[in-house]
JSON list of C-alpha atoms and ligand atoms in Angstrom, two decimals:
[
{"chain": "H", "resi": 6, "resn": "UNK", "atom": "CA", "xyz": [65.47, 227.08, -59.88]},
{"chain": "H", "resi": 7, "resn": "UNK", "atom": "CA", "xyz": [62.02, 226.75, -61.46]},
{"chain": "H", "resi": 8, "resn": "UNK", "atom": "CA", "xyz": [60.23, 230.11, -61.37]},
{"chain": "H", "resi": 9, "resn": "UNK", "atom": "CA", "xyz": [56.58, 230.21, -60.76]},
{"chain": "H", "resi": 10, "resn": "UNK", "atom": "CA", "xyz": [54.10, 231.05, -63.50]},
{"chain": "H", "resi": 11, "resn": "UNK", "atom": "CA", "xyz": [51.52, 233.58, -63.20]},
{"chain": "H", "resi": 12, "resn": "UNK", "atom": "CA", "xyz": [48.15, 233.60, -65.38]},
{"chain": "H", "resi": 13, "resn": "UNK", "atom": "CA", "xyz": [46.13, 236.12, -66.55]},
{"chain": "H", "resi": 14, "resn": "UNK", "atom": "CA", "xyz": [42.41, 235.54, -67.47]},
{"chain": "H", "resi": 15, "resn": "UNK", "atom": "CA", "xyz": [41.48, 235.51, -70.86]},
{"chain": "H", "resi": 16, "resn": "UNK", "atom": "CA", "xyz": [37.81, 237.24, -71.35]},
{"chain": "H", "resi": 17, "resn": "UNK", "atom": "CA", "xyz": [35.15, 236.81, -73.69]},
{"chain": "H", "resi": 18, "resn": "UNK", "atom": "CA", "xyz": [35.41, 237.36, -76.92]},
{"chain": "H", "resi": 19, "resn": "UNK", "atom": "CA", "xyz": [39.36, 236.73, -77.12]},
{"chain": "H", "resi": 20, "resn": "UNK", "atom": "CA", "xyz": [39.29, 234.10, -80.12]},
{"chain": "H", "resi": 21, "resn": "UNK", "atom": "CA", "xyz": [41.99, 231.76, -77.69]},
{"chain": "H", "resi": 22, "resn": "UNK", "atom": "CA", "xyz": [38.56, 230.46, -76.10]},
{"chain": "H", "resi": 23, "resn": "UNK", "atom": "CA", "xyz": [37.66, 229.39, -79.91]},
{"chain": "H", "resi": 24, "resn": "UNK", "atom": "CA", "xyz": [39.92, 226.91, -80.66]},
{"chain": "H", "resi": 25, "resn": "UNK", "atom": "CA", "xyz": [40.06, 223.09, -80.29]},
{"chain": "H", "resi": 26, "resn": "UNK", "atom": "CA", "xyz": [42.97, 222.96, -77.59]},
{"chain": "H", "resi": 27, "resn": "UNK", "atom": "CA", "xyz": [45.91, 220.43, -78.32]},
{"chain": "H", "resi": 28, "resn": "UNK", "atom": "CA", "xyz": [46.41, 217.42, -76.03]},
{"chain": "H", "resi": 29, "resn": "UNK", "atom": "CA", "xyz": [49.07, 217.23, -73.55]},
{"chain": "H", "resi": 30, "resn": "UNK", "atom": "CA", "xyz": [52.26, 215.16, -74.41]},
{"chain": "H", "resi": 31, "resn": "UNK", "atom": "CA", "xyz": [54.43, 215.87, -71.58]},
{"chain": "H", "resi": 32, "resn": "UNK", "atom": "CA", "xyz": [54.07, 214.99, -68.32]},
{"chain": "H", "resi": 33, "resn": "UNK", "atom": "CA", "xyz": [56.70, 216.95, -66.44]},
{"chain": "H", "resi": 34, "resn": "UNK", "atom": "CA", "xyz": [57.47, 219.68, -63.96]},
{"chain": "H", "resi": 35, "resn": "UNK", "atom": "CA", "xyz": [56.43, 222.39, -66.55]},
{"chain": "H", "resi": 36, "resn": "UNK", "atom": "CA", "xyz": [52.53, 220.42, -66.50]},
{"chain": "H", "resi": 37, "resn": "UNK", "atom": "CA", "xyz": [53.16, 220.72, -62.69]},
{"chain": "H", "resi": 38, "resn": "UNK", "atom": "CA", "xyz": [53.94, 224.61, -62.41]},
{"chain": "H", "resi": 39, "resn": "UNK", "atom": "CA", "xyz": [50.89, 225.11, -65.16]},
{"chain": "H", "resi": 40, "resn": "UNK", "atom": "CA", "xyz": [48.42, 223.14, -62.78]},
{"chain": "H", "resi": 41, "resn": "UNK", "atom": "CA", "xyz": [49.67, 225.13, -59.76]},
{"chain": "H", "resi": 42, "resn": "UNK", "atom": "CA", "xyz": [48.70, 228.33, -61.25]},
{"chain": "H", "resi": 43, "resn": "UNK", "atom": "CA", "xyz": [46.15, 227.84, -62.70]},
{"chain": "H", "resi": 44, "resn": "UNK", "atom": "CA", "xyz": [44.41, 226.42, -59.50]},
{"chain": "H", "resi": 45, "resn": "UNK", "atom": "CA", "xyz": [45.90, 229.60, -57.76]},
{"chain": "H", "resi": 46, "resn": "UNK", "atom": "CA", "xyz": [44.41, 231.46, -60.41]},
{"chain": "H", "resi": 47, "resn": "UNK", "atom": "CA", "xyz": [40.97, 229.92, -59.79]},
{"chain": "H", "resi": 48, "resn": "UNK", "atom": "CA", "xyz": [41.04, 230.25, -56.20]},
{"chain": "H", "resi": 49, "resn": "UNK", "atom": "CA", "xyz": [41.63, 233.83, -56.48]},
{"chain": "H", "resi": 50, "resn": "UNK", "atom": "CA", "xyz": [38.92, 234.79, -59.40]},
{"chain": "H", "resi": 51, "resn": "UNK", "atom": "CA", "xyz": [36.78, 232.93, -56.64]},
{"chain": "H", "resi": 52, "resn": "UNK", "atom": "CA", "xyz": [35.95, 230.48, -59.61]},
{"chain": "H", "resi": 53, "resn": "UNK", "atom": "CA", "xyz": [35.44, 226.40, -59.04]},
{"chain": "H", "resi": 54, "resn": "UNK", "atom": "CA", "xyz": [37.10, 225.35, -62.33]},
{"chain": "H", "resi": 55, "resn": "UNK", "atom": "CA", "xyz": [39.42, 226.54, -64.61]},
{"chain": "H", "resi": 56, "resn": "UNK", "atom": "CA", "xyz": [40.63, 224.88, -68.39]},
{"chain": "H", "resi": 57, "resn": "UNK", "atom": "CA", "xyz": [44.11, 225.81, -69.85]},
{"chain": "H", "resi": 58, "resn": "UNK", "atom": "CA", "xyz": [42.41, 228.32, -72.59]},
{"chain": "H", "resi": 59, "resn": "UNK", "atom": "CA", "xyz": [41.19, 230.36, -69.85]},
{"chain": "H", "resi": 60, "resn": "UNK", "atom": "CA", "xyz": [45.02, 231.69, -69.68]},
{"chain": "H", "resi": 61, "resn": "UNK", "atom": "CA", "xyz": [45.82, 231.67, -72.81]},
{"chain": "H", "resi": 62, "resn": "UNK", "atom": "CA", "xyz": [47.07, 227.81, -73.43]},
{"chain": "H", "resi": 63, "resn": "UNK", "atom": "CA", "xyz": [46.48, 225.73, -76.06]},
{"chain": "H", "resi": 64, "resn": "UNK", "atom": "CA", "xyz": [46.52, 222.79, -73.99]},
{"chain": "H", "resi": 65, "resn": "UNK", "atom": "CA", "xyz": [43.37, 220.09, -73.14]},
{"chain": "H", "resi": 66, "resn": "UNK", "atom": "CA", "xyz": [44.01, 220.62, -69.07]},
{"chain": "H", "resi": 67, "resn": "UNK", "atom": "CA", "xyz": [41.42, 221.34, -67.11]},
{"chain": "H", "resi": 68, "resn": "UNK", "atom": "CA", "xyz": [41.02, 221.84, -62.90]},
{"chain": "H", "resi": 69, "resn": "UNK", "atom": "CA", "xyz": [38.66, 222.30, -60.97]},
{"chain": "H", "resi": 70, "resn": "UNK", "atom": "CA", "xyz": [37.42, 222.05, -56.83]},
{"chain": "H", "resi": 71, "resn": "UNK", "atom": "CA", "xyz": [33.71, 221.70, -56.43]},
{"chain": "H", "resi": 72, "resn": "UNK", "atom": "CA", "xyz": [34.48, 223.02, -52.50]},
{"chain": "H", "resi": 73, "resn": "UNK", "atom": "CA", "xyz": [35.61, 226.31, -54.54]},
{"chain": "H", "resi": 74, "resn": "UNK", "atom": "CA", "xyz": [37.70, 226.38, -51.40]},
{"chain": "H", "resi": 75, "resn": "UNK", "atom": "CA", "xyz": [41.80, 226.94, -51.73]},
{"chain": "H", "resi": 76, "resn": "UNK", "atom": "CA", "xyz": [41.66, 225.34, -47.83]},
{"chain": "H", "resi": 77, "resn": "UNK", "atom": "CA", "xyz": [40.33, 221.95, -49.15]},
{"chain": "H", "resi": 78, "resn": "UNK", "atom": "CA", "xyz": [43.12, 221.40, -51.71]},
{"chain": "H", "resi": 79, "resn": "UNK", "atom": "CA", "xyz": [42.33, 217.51, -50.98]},
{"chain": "H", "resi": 80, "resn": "UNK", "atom": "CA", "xyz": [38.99, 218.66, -53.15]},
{"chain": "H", "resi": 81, "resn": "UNK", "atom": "CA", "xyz": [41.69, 219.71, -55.90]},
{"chain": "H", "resi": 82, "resn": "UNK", "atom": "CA", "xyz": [40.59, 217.71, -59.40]},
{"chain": "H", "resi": 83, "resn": "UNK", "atom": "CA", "xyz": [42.79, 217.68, -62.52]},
{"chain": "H", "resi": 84, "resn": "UNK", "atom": "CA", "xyz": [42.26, 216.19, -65.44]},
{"chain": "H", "resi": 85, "resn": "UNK", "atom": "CA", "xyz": [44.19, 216.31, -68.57]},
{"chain": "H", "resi": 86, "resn": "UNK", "atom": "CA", "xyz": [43.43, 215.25, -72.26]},
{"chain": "H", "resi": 87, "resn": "UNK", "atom": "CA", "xyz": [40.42, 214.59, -70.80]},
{"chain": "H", "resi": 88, "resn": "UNK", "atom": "CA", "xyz": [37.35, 212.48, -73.17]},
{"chain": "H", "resi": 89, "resn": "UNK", "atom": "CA", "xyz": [33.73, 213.06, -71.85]},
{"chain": "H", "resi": 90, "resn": "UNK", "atom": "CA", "xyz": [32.87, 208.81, -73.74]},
{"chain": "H", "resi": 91, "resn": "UNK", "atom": "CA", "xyz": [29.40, 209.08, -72.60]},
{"chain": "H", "resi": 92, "resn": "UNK", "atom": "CA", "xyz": [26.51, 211.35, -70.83]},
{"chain": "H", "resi": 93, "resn": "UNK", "atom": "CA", "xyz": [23.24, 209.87, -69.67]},
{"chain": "H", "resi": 94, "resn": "UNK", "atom": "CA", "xyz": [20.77, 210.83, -66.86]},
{"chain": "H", "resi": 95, "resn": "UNK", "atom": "CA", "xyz": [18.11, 213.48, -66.90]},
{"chain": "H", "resi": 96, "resn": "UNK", "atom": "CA", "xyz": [18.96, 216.72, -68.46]},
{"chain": "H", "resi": 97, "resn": "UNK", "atom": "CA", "xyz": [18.15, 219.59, -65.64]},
{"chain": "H", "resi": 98, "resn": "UNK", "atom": "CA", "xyz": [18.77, 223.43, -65.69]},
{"chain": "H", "resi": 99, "resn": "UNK", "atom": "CA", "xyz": [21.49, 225.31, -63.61]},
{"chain": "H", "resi": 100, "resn": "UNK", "atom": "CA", "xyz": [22.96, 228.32, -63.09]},
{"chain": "H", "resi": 101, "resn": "UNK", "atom": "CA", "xyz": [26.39, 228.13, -64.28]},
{"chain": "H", "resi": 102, "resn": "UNK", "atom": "CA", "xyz": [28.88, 231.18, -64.25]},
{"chain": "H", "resi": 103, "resn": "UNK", "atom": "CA", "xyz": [32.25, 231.46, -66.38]},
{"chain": "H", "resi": 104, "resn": "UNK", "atom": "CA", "xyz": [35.39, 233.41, -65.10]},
{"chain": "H", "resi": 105, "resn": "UNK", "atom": "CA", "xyz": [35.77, 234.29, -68.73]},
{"chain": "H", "resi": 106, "resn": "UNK", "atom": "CA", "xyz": [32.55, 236.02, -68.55]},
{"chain": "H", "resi": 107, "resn": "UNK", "atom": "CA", "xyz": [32.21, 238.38, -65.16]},
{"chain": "H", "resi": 108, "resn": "UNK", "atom": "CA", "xyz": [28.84, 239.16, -63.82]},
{"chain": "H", "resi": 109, "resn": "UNK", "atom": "CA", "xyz": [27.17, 236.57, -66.59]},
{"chain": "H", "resi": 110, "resn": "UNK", "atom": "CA", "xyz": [24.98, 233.78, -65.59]},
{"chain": "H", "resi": 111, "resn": "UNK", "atom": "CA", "xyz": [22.51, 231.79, -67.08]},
{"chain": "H", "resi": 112, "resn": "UNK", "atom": "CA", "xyz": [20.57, 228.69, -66.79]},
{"chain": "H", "resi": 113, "resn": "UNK", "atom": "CA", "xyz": [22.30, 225.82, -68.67]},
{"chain": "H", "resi": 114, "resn": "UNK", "atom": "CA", "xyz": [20.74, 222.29, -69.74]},
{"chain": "H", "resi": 115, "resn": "UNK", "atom": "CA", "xyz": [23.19, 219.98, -69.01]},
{"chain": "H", "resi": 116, "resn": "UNK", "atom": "CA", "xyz": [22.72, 215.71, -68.52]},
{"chain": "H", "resi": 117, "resn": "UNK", "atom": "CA", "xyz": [22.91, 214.86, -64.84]},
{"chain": "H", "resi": 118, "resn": "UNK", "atom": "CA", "xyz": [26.20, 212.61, -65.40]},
{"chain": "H", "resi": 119, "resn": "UNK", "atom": "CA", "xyz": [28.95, 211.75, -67.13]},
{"chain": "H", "resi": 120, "resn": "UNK", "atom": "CA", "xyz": [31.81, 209.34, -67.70]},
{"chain": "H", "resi": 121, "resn": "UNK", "atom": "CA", "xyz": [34.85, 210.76, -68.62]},
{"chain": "H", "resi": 122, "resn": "UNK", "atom": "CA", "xyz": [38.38, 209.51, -69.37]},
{"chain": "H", "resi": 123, "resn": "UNK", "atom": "CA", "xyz": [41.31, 210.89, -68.70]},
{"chain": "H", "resi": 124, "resn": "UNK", "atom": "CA", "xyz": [44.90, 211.48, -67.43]},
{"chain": "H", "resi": 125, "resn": "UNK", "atom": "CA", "xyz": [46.15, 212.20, -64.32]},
{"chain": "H", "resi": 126, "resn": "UNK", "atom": "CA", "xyz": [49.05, 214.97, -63.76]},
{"chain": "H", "resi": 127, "resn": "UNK", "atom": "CA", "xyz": [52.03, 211.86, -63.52]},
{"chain": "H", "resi": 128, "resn": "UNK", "atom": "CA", "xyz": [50.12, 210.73, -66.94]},
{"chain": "H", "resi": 129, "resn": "UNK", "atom": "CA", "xyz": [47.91, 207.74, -65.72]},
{"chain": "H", "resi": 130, "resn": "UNK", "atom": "CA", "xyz": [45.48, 207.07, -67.96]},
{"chain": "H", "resi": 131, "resn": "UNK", "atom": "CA", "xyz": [41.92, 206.93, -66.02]},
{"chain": "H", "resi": 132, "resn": "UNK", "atom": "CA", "xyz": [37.73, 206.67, -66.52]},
{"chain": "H", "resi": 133, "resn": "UNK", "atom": "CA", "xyz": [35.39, 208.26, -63.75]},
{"chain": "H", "resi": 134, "resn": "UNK", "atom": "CA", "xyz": [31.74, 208.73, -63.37]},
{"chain": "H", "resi": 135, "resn": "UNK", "atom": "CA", "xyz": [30.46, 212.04, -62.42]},
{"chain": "H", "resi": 136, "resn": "UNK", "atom": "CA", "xyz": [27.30, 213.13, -61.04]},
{"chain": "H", "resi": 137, "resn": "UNK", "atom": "CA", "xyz": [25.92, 216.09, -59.89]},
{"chain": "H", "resi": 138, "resn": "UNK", "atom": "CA", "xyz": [27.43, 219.36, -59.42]},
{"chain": "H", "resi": 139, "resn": "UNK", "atom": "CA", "xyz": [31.14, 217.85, -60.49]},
{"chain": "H", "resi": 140, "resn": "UNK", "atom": "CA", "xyz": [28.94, 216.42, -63.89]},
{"chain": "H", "resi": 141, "resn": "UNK", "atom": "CA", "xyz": [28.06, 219.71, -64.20]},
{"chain": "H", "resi": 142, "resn": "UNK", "atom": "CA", "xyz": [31.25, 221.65, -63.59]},
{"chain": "H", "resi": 143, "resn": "UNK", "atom": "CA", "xyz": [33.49, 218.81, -65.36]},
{"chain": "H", "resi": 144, "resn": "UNK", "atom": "CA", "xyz": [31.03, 219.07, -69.02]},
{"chain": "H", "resi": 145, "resn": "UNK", "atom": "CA", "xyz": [31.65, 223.38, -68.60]},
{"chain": "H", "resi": 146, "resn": "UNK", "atom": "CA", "xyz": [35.39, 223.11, -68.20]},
{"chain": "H", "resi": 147, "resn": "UNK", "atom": "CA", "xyz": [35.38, 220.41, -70.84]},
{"chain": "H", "resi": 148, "resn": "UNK", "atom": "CA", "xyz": [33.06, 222.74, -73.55]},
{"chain": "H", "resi": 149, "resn": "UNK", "atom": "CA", "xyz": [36.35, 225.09, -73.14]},
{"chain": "H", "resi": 150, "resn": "UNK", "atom": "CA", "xyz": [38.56, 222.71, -74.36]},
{"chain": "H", "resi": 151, "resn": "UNK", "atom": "CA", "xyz": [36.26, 222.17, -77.48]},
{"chain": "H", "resi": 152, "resn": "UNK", "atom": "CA", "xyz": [35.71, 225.80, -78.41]},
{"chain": "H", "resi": 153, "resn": "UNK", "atom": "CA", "xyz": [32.64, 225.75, -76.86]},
{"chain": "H", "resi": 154, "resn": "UNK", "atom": "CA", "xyz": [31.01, 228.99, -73.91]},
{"chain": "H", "resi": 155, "resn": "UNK", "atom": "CA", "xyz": [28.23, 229.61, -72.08]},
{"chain": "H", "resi": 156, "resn": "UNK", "atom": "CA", "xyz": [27.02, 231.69, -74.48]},
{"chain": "H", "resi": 157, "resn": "UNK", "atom": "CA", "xyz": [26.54, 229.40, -76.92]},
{"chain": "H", "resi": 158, "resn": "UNK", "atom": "CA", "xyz": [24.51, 227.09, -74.58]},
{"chain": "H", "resi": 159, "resn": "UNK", "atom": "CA", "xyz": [22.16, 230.36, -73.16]},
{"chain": "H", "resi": 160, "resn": "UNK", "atom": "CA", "xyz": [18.52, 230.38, -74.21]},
{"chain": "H", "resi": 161, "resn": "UNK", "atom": "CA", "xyz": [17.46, 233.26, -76.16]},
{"chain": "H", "resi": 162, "resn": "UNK", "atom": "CA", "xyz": [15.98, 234.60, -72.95]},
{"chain": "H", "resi": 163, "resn": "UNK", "atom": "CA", "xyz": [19.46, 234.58, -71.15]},
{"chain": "H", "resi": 164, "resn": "UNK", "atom": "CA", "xyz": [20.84, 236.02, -74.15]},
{"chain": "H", "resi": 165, "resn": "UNK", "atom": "CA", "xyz": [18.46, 238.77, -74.31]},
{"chain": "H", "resi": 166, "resn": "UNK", "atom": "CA", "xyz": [18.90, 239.42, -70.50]},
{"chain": "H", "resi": 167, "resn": "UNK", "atom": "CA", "xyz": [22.59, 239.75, -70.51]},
{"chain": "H", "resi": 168, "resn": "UNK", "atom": "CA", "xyz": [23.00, 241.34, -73.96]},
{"chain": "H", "resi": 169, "resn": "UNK", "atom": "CA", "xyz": [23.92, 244.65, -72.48]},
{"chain": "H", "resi": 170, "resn": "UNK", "atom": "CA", "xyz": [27.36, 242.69, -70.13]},
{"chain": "H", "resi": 171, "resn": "UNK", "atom": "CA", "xyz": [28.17, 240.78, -73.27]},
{"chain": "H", "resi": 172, "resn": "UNK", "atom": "CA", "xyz": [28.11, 243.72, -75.50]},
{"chain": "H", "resi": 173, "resn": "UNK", "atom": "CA", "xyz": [30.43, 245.63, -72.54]},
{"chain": "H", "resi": 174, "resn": "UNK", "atom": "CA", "xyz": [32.99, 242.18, -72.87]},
{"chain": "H", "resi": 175, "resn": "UNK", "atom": "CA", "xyz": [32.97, 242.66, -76.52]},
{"chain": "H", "resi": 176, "resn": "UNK", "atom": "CA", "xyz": [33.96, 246.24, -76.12]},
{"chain": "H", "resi": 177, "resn": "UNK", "atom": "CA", "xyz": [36.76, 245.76, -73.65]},
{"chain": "H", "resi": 178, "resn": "UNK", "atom": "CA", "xyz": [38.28, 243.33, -75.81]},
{"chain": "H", "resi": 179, "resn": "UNK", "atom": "CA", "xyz": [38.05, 245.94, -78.67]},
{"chain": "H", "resi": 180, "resn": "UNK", "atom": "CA", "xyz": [39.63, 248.70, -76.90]},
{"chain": "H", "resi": 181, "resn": "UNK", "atom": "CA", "xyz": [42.39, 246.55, -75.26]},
{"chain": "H", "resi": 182, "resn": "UNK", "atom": "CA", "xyz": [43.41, 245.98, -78.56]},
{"chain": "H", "resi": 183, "resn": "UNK", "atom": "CA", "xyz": [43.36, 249.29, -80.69]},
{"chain": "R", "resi": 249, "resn": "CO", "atom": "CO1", "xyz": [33.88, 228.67, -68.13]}
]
């Protein structure tokens, strides 16, 4: 009965990756079938998280698998509406990568955890502490679903070095659209 959905990446500069995204409301089969794809989405772009305006949705859903590994799906993580209520730790430097920007990466500043709270897919509310590389992919996804991309967190050095690939994005975008 239910057809399967089938996502699309949405690159840098599409203005979808600019907006605050809405919160979920319902928790139903159609938050089920969006979760599925987008994970299968994410497994093929080889990516280790994924959030809902990647593809286009206004909606504060995020996944990720820090195995980036479609065999683990135990490894799968999903939070929606999800509230980063506090970051603490040392701040360190990582290379992060965005499937919304191929071929970019640059060294991000990031605090070494976080506590976030959140909802699970059947809509149980829940808080976690992260640490580590899940801190670190969980605060990326999260940035999404404020607006907020890598390339606003790059030093003026990464900028500089990947100027020429963000200036190629820019012109995609342009010329998928005339
Ligand atoms: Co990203």
């Amino acid at each position: 009965m239910s057809e399967a959905l089938e996502f699309a990446l949405t690159l840098y500069p599409s203005p979808i990756l600019r907006r605050t995204a809405t919160p979920v409301t319902d928790f139903d089969a159609g938050l089920e079938r969006t979760v599925a794809a987008m994970l299968e989405l994410m497994f093929t772009s080889k990516g280790v998280g994924l959030a809902a305006p990647q593809v286009g949705l206004d909606r504060r859903i995020l996944v990720y698998n820090p195995e980036g590994d479609p065999e683990q799906p135990e490894a799968n993580r999903i939070l929606i509406n999800p509230v980063i209520v506090s970051r603490d730790g040392d701040k360190s430097l990582y290379e992060e990568g965005c499937l919304s920007f191929p071929g970019i990466y640059a060294e991000i500043e990031r605090p070494d955890r976080c506590t976030v709270e959140a909802y699970d897919i059947k809509g149980n509310r829940f808080e976690q502490e992260f640490s580590g590389f899940e801190s670190r992919v969980v605060q990326h996804e999260y940035d999404h679903l404020e607006g907020i991309l890598l390339v606003d967190r790059m030093s003026p050095a990464d900028k500089l070095k990947n100027r020429a690939a963000l200036a190629e994005l820019v012109e995609r975008y342009k010329s998928t659209r005339s």
